[in-house]
Amino acid sequence: KTMDLTKLVILFENADMIIVHKPINMLVYQDEKSDQEEATLLELITSYLEKKEDPTYLKSKEMNFMPTVCNRLDRNTEGLIIVCKNFITTQKMNEMIKKNQIEKRYLCVVKGTMRNTFERIEGHMSKDEKSNKVKIYEEEKKGTKEIITEYQVLKQNEEISLLEINLITGRSHQIRAHLAYIGNPIVGDLKYGEHEINKRFMKEYKVKNQLLCAYKLKIEGKEYKIHTNYDRFFK
């Protein structure tokens, strides 16, 4: 496997953890369906720590602990990811995420204008593992999990809106499916999106991926942020 460490964009690093910017089209870690040739984010980070002989990493490795990702992102979603170098920090981060003590914010561009400038939407979802697609329901059904998503409108025009999303529950595909369910699918989303608007944005702006980015993290009062170029759609 080629380990191209130039693809690793580190925003923050200390003895215990690293915060990185995962690009679009990179897997966080290996899955059965993936192309084995391609290095995952976790493999790149491990290779980077190995190369610089990071003391925490080497000590953890002796105890059979490898770097761990605390927040997942889909292959085609870019954004900030927390990677812990030791077991204690992993436990601490996972606990904080569970208790909603880590603020995670997403930016996305969706079709249409929103019914409110701020809204907390609730629903229930089930996931079909075979098709890797989720279904949203208004009411609770057998095998569904509750989902809560908050959105704030930052900009909008007649055609699209720029939203900041606060995930209250962090389920797989939640943002994409929930917004599509209320009639505002993410632009560029091939799974839950709308063909017409995707086609137009592909033609006009060369948008090949969903316009969704995990752009901000707040951990113990410190903020980490990356910039998107979503403003260009609102000129």
PDB file of C-alpha atoms in Angstrom:
ATOM      1  CA  LYS A   1       0.000   0.000   0.000  1.00  0.00           C
ATOM      2  CA  THR A   2       1.232   3.494  -0.759  1.00  0.00           C
ATOM      3  CA  MET A   3       1.324   5.646   2.354  1.00  0.00           C
ATOM      4  CA  ASP A   4       1.099   9.193   1.038  1.00  0.00           C
ATOM      5  CA  LEU A   5       1.556  11.201   4.236  1.00  0.00           C
ATOM      6  CA  THR A   6       0.993  14.462   2.348  1.00  0.00           C
ATOM      7  CA  LYS A   7      -2.690  13.527   2.428  1.00  0.00           C
ATOM      8  CA  LEU A   8      -2.633  13.849   6.201  1.00  0.00           C
ATOM      9  CA  VAL A   9      -3.830  17.292   7.309  1.00  0.00           C
ATOM     10  CA  ILE A  10      -3.290  17.672  11.059  1.00  0.00           C
ATOM     11  CA  LEU A  11      -5.049  20.545  12.829  1.00  0.00           C
ATOM     12  CA  PHE A  12      -3.996  19.685  16.342  1.00  0.00           C
ATOM     13  CA  GLU A  13      -1.772  17.170  18.066  1.00  0.00           C
ATOM     14  CA  ASN A  14      -0.619  16.566  21.607  1.00  0.00           C
ATOM     15  CA  ALA A  15       0.773  13.554  23.489  1.00  0.00           C
ATOM     16  CA  ASP A  16      -2.648  11.859  23.641  1.00  0.00           C
ATOM     17  CA  MET A  17      -4.566  12.681  20.486  1.00  0.00           C
ATOM     18  CA  ILE A  18      -4.648  14.090  16.963  1.00  0.00           C
ATOM     19  CA  ILE A  19      -7.376  16.036  15.165  1.00  0.00           C
ATOM     20  CA  VAL A  20      -7.200  15.611  11.393  1.00  0.00           C
ATOM     21  CA  HIS A  21      -9.080  16.841   8.333  1.00  0.00           C
ATOM     22  CA  LYS A  22     -10.297  13.776   6.443  1.00  0.00           C
ATOM     23  CA  PRO A  23     -10.659  14.489   2.729  1.00  0.00           C
ATOM     24  CA  ILE A  24     -13.553  13.332   0.537  1.00  0.00           C
ATOM     25  CA  ASN A  25     -13.188   9.787  -0.830  1.00  0.00           C
ATOM     26  CA  MET A  26     -10.991   8.484   1.946  1.00  0.00           C
ATOM     27  CA  LEU A  27     -12.104   5.616   4.159  1.00  0.00           C
ATOM     28  CA  VAL A  28     -11.602   6.065   7.892  1.00  0.00           C
ATOM     29  CA  TYR A  29     -10.808   2.384   8.277  1.00  0.00           C
ATOM     30  CA  GLN A  30     -10.902  -0.737   6.190  1.00  0.00           C
ATOM     31  CA  ASP A  31     -14.216  -2.414   5.461  1.00  0.00           C
ATOM     32  CA  GLU A  32     -14.944  -5.667   3.623  1.00  0.00           C
ATOM     33  CA  LYS A  33     -16.118  -3.925   0.460  1.00  0.00           C
ATOM     34  CA  SER A  34     -13.198  -1.537   0.126  1.00  0.00           C
ATOM     35  CA  ASP A  35     -10.312  -1.583  -2.270  1.00  0.00           C
ATOM     36  CA  GLN A  36      -7.358  -2.986  -0.308  1.00  0.00           C
ATOM     37  CA  GLU A  37      -4.853  -0.925  -2.314  1.00  0.00           C
ATOM     38  CA  GLU A  38      -5.989   2.355  -0.861  1.00  0.00           C
ATOM     39  CA  ALA A  39      -4.607   3.543   2.480  1.00  0.00           C
ATOM     40  CA  THR A  40      -7.261   4.422   5.039  1.00  0.00           C
ATOM     41  CA  LEU A  41      -7.050   7.463   7.304  1.00  0.00           C
ATOM     42  CA  LEU A  42      -6.191   5.235  10.252  1.00  0.00           C
ATOM     43  CA  GLU A  43      -3.390   3.534   8.320  1.00  0.00           C
ATOM     44  CA  LEU A  44      -1.937   6.926   7.356  1.00  0.00           C
ATOM     45  CA  ILE A  45      -2.035   8.125  10.970  1.00  0.00           C
ATOM     46  CA  THR A  46      -0.452   4.915  12.241  1.00  0.00           C
ATOM     47  CA  SER A  47       2.266   5.195   9.605  1.00  0.00           C
ATOM     48  CA  TYR A  48       2.871   8.855  10.559  1.00  0.00           C
ATOM     49  CA  LEU A  49       3.167   8.024  14.295  1.00  0.00           C
ATOM     50  CA  GLU A  50       5.432   5.078  13.526  1.00  0.00           C
ATOM     51  CA  LYS A  51       7.689   7.230  11.355  1.00  0.00           C
ATOM     52  CA  LYS A  52       8.119   9.959  13.963  1.00  0.00           C
ATOM     53  CA  GLU A  53       8.521   7.370  16.734  1.00  0.00           C
ATOM     54  CA  ASP A  54       5.760   8.955  18.776  1.00  0.00           C
ATOM     55  CA  PRO A  55       6.338   7.914  22.431  1.00  0.00           C
ATOM     56  CA  THR A  56       2.644   7.521  23.344  1.00  0.00           C
ATOM     57  CA  TYR A  57       2.009   5.454  20.235  1.00  0.00           C
ATOM     58  CA  LEU A  58       5.019   3.191  20.851  1.00  0.00           C
ATOM     59  CA  LYS A  59       4.033   2.644  24.489  1.00  0.00           C
ATOM     60  CA  SER A  60       0.415   1.865  23.519  1.00  0.00           C
ATOM     61  CA  LYS A  61       1.585  -0.476  20.774  1.00  0.00           C
ATOM     62  CA  GLU A  62       3.571  -2.490  23.331  1.00  0.00           C
ATOM     63  CA  MET A  63       0.293  -2.958  25.204  1.00  0.00           C
ATOM     64  CA  ASN A  64      -1.463  -4.044  21.995  1.00  0.00           C
ATOM     65  CA  PHE A  65      -3.415  -0.796  21.696  1.00  0.00           C
ATOM     66  CA  MET A  66      -3.568   0.907  18.314  1.00  0.00           C
ATOM     67  CA  PRO A  67      -4.721   4.471  17.470  1.00  0.00           C
ATOM     68  CA  THR A  68      -8.514   4.722  17.626  1.00  0.00           C
ATOM     69  CA  VAL A  69     -11.003   6.913  15.784  1.00  0.00           C
ATOM     70  CA  CYS A  70     -13.681   8.430  18.034  1.00  0.00           C
ATOM     71  CA  ASN A  71     -16.066   9.876  15.443  1.00  0.00           C
ATOM     72  CA  ARG A  72     -16.841   8.231  12.115  1.00  0.00           C
ATOM     73  CA  LEU A  73     -17.463   9.952   8.813  1.00  0.00           C
ATOM     74  CA  ASP A  74     -18.681   8.374   5.578  1.00  0.00           C
ATOM     75  CA  ARG A  75     -16.152   7.932   2.802  1.00  0.00           C
ATOM     76  CA  ASN A  76     -17.705  10.799   0.811  1.00  0.00           C
ATOM     77  CA  THR A  77     -18.016  13.239   3.732  1.00  0.00           C
ATOM     78  CA  GLU A  78     -15.041  15.428   4.540  1.00  0.00           C
ATOM     79  CA  GLY A  79     -14.280  16.861   7.934  1.00  0.00           C
ATOM     80  CA  LEU A  80     -12.694  16.713  11.351  1.00  0.00           C
ATOM     81  CA  ILE A  81     -11.868  13.431  13.004  1.00  0.00           C
ATOM     82  CA  ILE A  82     -10.501  12.749  16.494  1.00  0.00           C
ATOM     83  CA  VAL A  83      -7.889  10.003  16.780  1.00  0.00           C
ATOM     84  CA  CYS A  84      -6.635   8.913  20.207  1.00  0.00           C
ATOM     85  CA  LYS A  85      -3.165   7.491  20.811  1.00  0.00           C
ATOM     86  CA  ASN A  86      -3.891   5.627  24.032  1.00  0.00           C
ATOM     87  CA  PHE A  87      -6.645   3.701  25.787  1.00  0.00           C
ATOM     88  CA  ILE A  88      -7.333   6.230  28.577  1.00  0.00           C
ATOM     89  CA  THR A  89      -7.849   9.146  26.154  1.00  0.00           C
ATOM     90  CA  THR A  90     -10.077   6.949  23.955  1.00  0.00           C
ATOM     91  CA  GLN A  91     -12.275   6.115  26.948  1.00  0.00           C
ATOM     92  CA  LYS A  92     -12.437   9.768  27.969  1.00  0.00           C
ATOM     93  CA  MET A  93     -13.333  10.992  24.452  1.00  0.00           C
ATOM     94  CA  ASN A  94     -15.961   8.284  23.917  1.00  0.00           C
ATOM     95  CA  GLU A  95     -17.533   9.158  27.274  1.00  0.00           C
ATOM     96  CA  MET A  96     -17.616  12.866  26.381  1.00  0.00           C
ATOM     97  CA  ILE A  97     -19.183  12.103  22.984  1.00  0.00           C
ATOM     98  CA  LYS A  98     -21.802   9.899  24.661  1.00  0.00           C
ATOM     99  CA  LYS A  99     -22.687  12.678  27.105  1.00  0.00           C
ATOM    100  CA  ASN A 100     -22.791  15.292  24.288  1.00  0.00           C
ATOM    101  CA  GLN A 101     -19.884  17.187  25.858  1.00  0.00           C
ATOM    102  CA  ILE A 102     -18.080  17.483  22.528  1.00  0.00           C
ATOM    103  CA  GLU A 103     -19.732  19.949  20.200  1.00  0.00           C
ATOM    104  CA  LYS A 104     -19.782  18.719  16.602  1.00  0.00           C
ATOM    105  CA  ARG A 105     -21.061  20.989  13.858  1.00  0.00           C
ATOM    106  CA  TYR A 106     -21.584  20.260  10.177  1.00  0.00           C
ATOM    107  CA  LEU A 107     -22.113  22.522   7.175  1.00  0.00           C
ATOM    108  CA  CYS A 108     -24.193  21.440   4.221  1.00  0.00           C
ATOM    109  CA  VAL A 109     -25.850  22.841   1.120  1.00  0.00           C
ATOM    110  CA  VAL A 110     -29.394  21.563   0.596  1.00  0.00           C
ATOM    111  CA  LYS A 111     -32.054  21.912  -2.047  1.00  0.00           C
ATOM    112  CA  GLY A 112     -34.776  24.499  -1.462  1.00  0.00           C
ATOM    113  CA  THR A 113     -35.531  27.002   1.278  1.00  0.00           C
ATOM    114  CA  MET A 114     -36.208  25.882   4.834  1.00  0.00           C
ATOM    115  CA  ARG A 115     -39.522  26.296   6.645  1.00  0.00           C
ATOM    116  CA  ASN A 116     -37.786  27.881   9.675  1.00  0.00           C
ATOM    117  CA  THR A 117     -34.445  29.605  10.237  1.00  0.00           C
ATOM    118  CA  PHE A 118     -33.819  27.280  13.174  1.00  0.00           C
ATOM    119  CA  GLU A 119     -35.489  23.948  13.797  1.00  0.00           C
ATOM    120  CA  ARG A 120     -35.052  20.786  15.828  1.00  0.00           C
ATOM    121  CA  ILE A 121     -36.398  17.881  13.787  1.00  0.00           C
ATOM    122  CA  GLU A 122     -37.137  14.500  15.293  1.00  0.00           C
ATOM    123  CA  GLY A 123     -37.896  11.111  13.826  1.00  0.00           C
ATOM    124  CA  HIS A 124     -37.055   7.426  13.892  1.00  0.00           C
ATOM    125  CA  MET A 125     -34.839   5.486  11.547  1.00  0.00           C
ATOM    126  CA  SER A 126     -33.966   1.954  10.573  1.00  0.00           C
ATOM    127  CA  LYS A 127     -30.999   0.831   8.497  1.00  0.00           C
ATOM    128  CA  ASP A 128     -31.012  -1.787   5.786  1.00  0.00           C
ATOM    129  CA  GLU A 129     -27.499  -3.254   6.001  1.00  0.00           C
ATOM    130  CA  LYS A 130     -27.793  -4.921   2.588  1.00  0.00           C
ATOM    131  CA  SER A 131     -28.459  -1.732   0.650  1.00  0.00           C
ATOM    132  CA  ASN A 132     -26.580   0.397   3.231  1.00  0.00           C
ATOM    133  CA  LYS A 133     -29.479   2.830   3.244  1.00  0.00           C
ATOM    134  CA  VAL A 134     -31.598   4.197   6.065  1.00  0.00           C
ATOM    135  CA  LYS A 135     -35.326   4.839   6.206  1.00  0.00           C
ATOM    136  CA  ILE A 136     -36.923   7.597   8.253  1.00  0.00           C
ATOM    137  CA  TYR A 137     -40.304   7.376   9.972  1.00  0.00           C
ATOM    138  CA  GLU A 138     -42.356   9.940  11.851  1.00  0.00           C
ATOM    139  CA  GLU A 139     -43.489   7.361  14.425  1.00  0.00           C
ATOM    140  CA  GLU A 140     -41.500   4.790  16.347  1.00  0.00           C
ATOM    141  CA  LYS A 141     -41.585   1.342  14.741  1.00  0.00           C
ATOM    142  CA  LYS A 142     -40.109  -2.016  15.694  1.00  0.00           C
ATOM    143  CA  GLY A 143     -36.333  -1.926  15.177  1.00  0.00           C
ATOM    144  CA  THR A 144     -36.094   1.851  14.723  1.00  0.00           C
ATOM    145  CA  LYS A 145     -33.876   4.256  16.653  1.00  0.00           C
ATOM    146  CA  GLU A 146     -34.741   7.801  17.620  1.00  0.00           C
ATOM    147  CA  ILE A 147     -32.987  10.598  15.730  1.00  0.00           C
ATOM    148  CA  ILE A 148     -32.751  14.297  16.547  1.00  0.00           C
ATOM    149  CA  THR A 149     -31.179  16.824  14.184  1.00  0.00           C
ATOM    150  CA  GLU A 150     -30.976  20.596  14.611  1.00  0.00           C
ATOM    151  CA  TYR A 151     -30.418  22.960  11.720  1.00  0.00           C
ATOM    152  CA  GLN A 152     -29.701  26.682  11.544  1.00  0.00           C
ATOM    153  CA  VAL A 153     -29.993  28.533   8.233  1.00  0.00           C
ATOM    154  CA  LEU A 154     -26.844  30.561   7.499  1.00  0.00           C
ATOM    155  CA  LYS A 155     -27.692  31.631   3.924  1.00  0.00           C
ATOM    156  CA  GLN A 156     -30.356  30.871   1.376  1.00  0.00           C
ATOM    157  CA  ASN A 157     -31.679  31.814  -2.029  1.00  0.00           C
ATOM    158  CA  GLU A 158     -34.698  30.583  -4.039  1.00  0.00           C
ATOM    159  CA  GLU A 159     -32.941  27.358  -4.925  1.00  0.00           C
ATOM    160  CA  ILE A 160     -30.638  26.274  -2.093  1.00  0.00           C
ATOM    161  CA  SER A 161     -29.821  26.809   1.596  1.00  0.00           C
ATOM    162  CA  LEU A 162     -26.589  26.684   3.575  1.00  0.00           C
ATOM    163  CA  LEU A 163     -27.184  25.024   6.933  1.00  0.00           C
ATOM    164  CA  GLU A 164     -25.225  24.490  10.099  1.00  0.00           C
ATOM    165  CA  ILE A 165     -26.187  21.149  11.614  1.00  0.00           C
ATOM    166  CA  ASN A 166     -25.976  20.098  15.223  1.00  0.00           C
ATOM    167  CA  LEU A 167     -26.349  16.332  15.582  1.00  0.00           C
ATOM    168  CA  ILE A 168     -28.088  15.517  18.835  1.00  0.00           C
ATOM    169  CA  THR A 169     -28.037  11.797  18.043  1.00  0.00           C
ATOM    170  CA  GLY A 170     -25.207  10.633  15.808  1.00  0.00           C
ATOM    171  CA  ARG A 171     -26.570   7.790  13.711  1.00  0.00           C
ATOM    172  CA  SER A 172     -25.252   6.478  10.412  1.00  0.00           C
ATOM    173  CA  HIS A 173     -26.363   8.640   7.410  1.00  0.00           C
ATOM    174  CA  GLN A 174     -28.561  10.650   9.807  1.00  0.00           C
ATOM    175  CA  ILE A 175     -28.005  14.138   8.371  1.00  0.00           C
ATOM    176  CA  ARG A 176     -28.358  13.025   4.753  1.00  0.00           C
ATOM    177  CA  ALA A 177     -31.471  10.913   5.258  1.00  0.00           C
ATOM    178  CA  HIS A 178     -33.196  13.262   7.706  1.00  0.00           C
ATOM    179  CA  LEU A 179     -32.829  16.326   5.480  1.00  0.00           C
ATOM    180  CA  ALA A 180     -33.971  14.356   2.419  1.00  0.00           C
ATOM    181  CA  TYR A 181     -36.993  13.156   4.426  1.00  0.00           C
ATOM    182  CA  ILE A 182     -38.144  16.746   5.145  1.00  0.00           C
ATOM    183  CA  GLY A 183     -37.753  17.630   1.451  1.00  0.00           C
ATOM    184  CA  ASN A 184     -34.334  19.326   1.562  1.00  0.00           C
ATOM    185  CA  PRO A 185     -31.822  16.736   0.314  1.00  0.00           C
ATOM    186  CA  ILE A 186     -28.108  17.560   0.327  1.00  0.00           C
ATOM    187  CA  VAL A 187     -26.805  18.748  -3.028  1.00  0.00           C
ATOM    188  CA  GLY A 188     -24.501  16.162  -4.605  1.00  0.00           C
ATOM    189  CA  ASP A 189     -25.778  13.274  -2.478  1.00  0.00           C
ATOM    190  CA  LEU A 190     -26.158  10.341  -4.850  1.00  0.00           C
ATOM    191  CA  LYS A 191     -27.895   8.083  -2.332  1.00  0.00           C
ATOM    192  CA  TYR A 192     -30.539  10.352  -0.759  1.00  0.00           C
ATOM    193  CA  GLY A 193     -30.348  13.369  -3.056  1.00  0.00           C
ATOM    194  CA  GLU A 194     -32.277  14.564  -6.066  1.00  0.00           C
ATOM    195  CA  HIS A 195     -31.052  13.766  -9.554  1.00  0.00           C
ATOM    196  CA  GLU A 196     -31.983  17.076 -11.238  1.00  0.00           C
ATOM    197  CA  ILE A 197     -30.198  19.452  -8.845  1.00  0.00           C
ATOM    198  CA  ASN A 198     -27.195  17.097  -8.590  1.00  0.00           C
ATOM    199  CA  LYS A 199     -26.904  17.099 -12.389  1.00  0.00           C
ATOM    200  CA  ARG A 200     -27.061  20.895 -12.554  1.00  0.00           C
ATOM    201  CA  PHE A 201     -24.419  21.397  -9.858  1.00  0.00           C
ATOM    202  CA  MET A 202     -22.193  18.827 -11.505  1.00  0.00           C
ATOM    203  CA  LYS A 203     -22.465  20.703 -14.803  1.00  0.00           C
ATOM    204  CA  GLU A 204     -22.148  24.232 -13.414  1.00  0.00           C
ATOM    205  CA  TYR A 205     -19.777  23.778 -10.484  1.00  0.00           C
ATOM    206  CA  LYS A 206     -18.232  20.321 -11.088  1.00  0.00           C
ATOM    207  CA  VAL A 207     -19.757  19.079  -7.805  1.00  0.00           C
ATOM    208  CA  LYS A 208     -19.077  15.334  -7.714  1.00  0.00           C
ATOM    209  CA  ASN A 209     -19.699  14.742  -4.000  1.00  0.00           C
ATOM    210  CA  GLN A 210     -22.271  15.589  -1.403  1.00  0.00           C
ATOM    211  CA  LEU A 211     -21.851  19.098  -0.006  1.00  0.00           C
ATOM    212  CA  LEU A 212     -21.527  18.036   3.621  1.00  0.00           C
ATOM    213  CA  CYS A 213     -18.593  18.771   5.910  1.00  0.00           C
ATOM    214  CA  ALA A 214     -17.929  18.091   9.611  1.00  0.00           C
ATOM    215  CA  TYR A 215     -16.375  21.529   9.888  1.00  0.00           C
ATOM    216  CA  LYS A 216     -16.206  22.332  13.615  1.00  0.00           C
ATOM    217  CA  LEU A 217     -15.336  20.615  16.900  1.00  0.00           C
ATOM    218  CA  LYS A 218     -15.361  22.091  20.366  1.00  0.00           C
ATOM    219  CA  ILE A 219     -13.551  20.067  23.014  1.00  0.00           C
ATOM    220  CA  GLU A 220     -13.190  21.370  26.560  1.00  0.00           C
ATOM    221  CA  GLY A 221     -13.556  24.980  25.460  1.00  0.00           C
ATOM    222  CA  LYS A 222     -11.146  24.744  22.524  1.00  0.00           C
ATOM    223  CA  GLU A 223     -12.480  25.122  18.998  1.00  0.00           C
ATOM    224  CA  TYR A 224     -11.118  23.430  15.872  1.00  0.00           C
ATOM    225  CA  LYS A 225     -12.448  24.500  12.512  1.00  0.00           C
ATOM    226  CA  ILE A 226     -11.917  23.996   8.789  1.00  0.00           C
ATOM    227  CA  HIS A 227     -13.114  26.178   5.930  1.00  0.00           C
ATOM    228  CA  THR A 228     -15.347  25.056   3.105  1.00  0.00           C
ATOM    229  CA  ASN A 229     -15.912  26.833  -0.194  1.00  0.00           C
ATOM    230  CA  TYR A 230     -19.723  26.537   0.015  1.00  0.00           C
ATOM    231  CA  ASP A 231     -20.097  30.333  -0.096  1.00  0.00           C
ATOM    232  CA  ARG A 232     -19.385  30.263  -3.831  1.00  0.00           C
ATOM    233  CA  PHE A 233     -22.910  28.904  -4.484  1.00  0.00           C
ATOM    234  CA  PHE A 234     -24.532  32.012  -2.972  1.00  0.00           C
ATOM    235  CA  LYS A 235     -22.911  34.742  -5.056  1.00  0.00           C
TER     236      LYS A 235
END
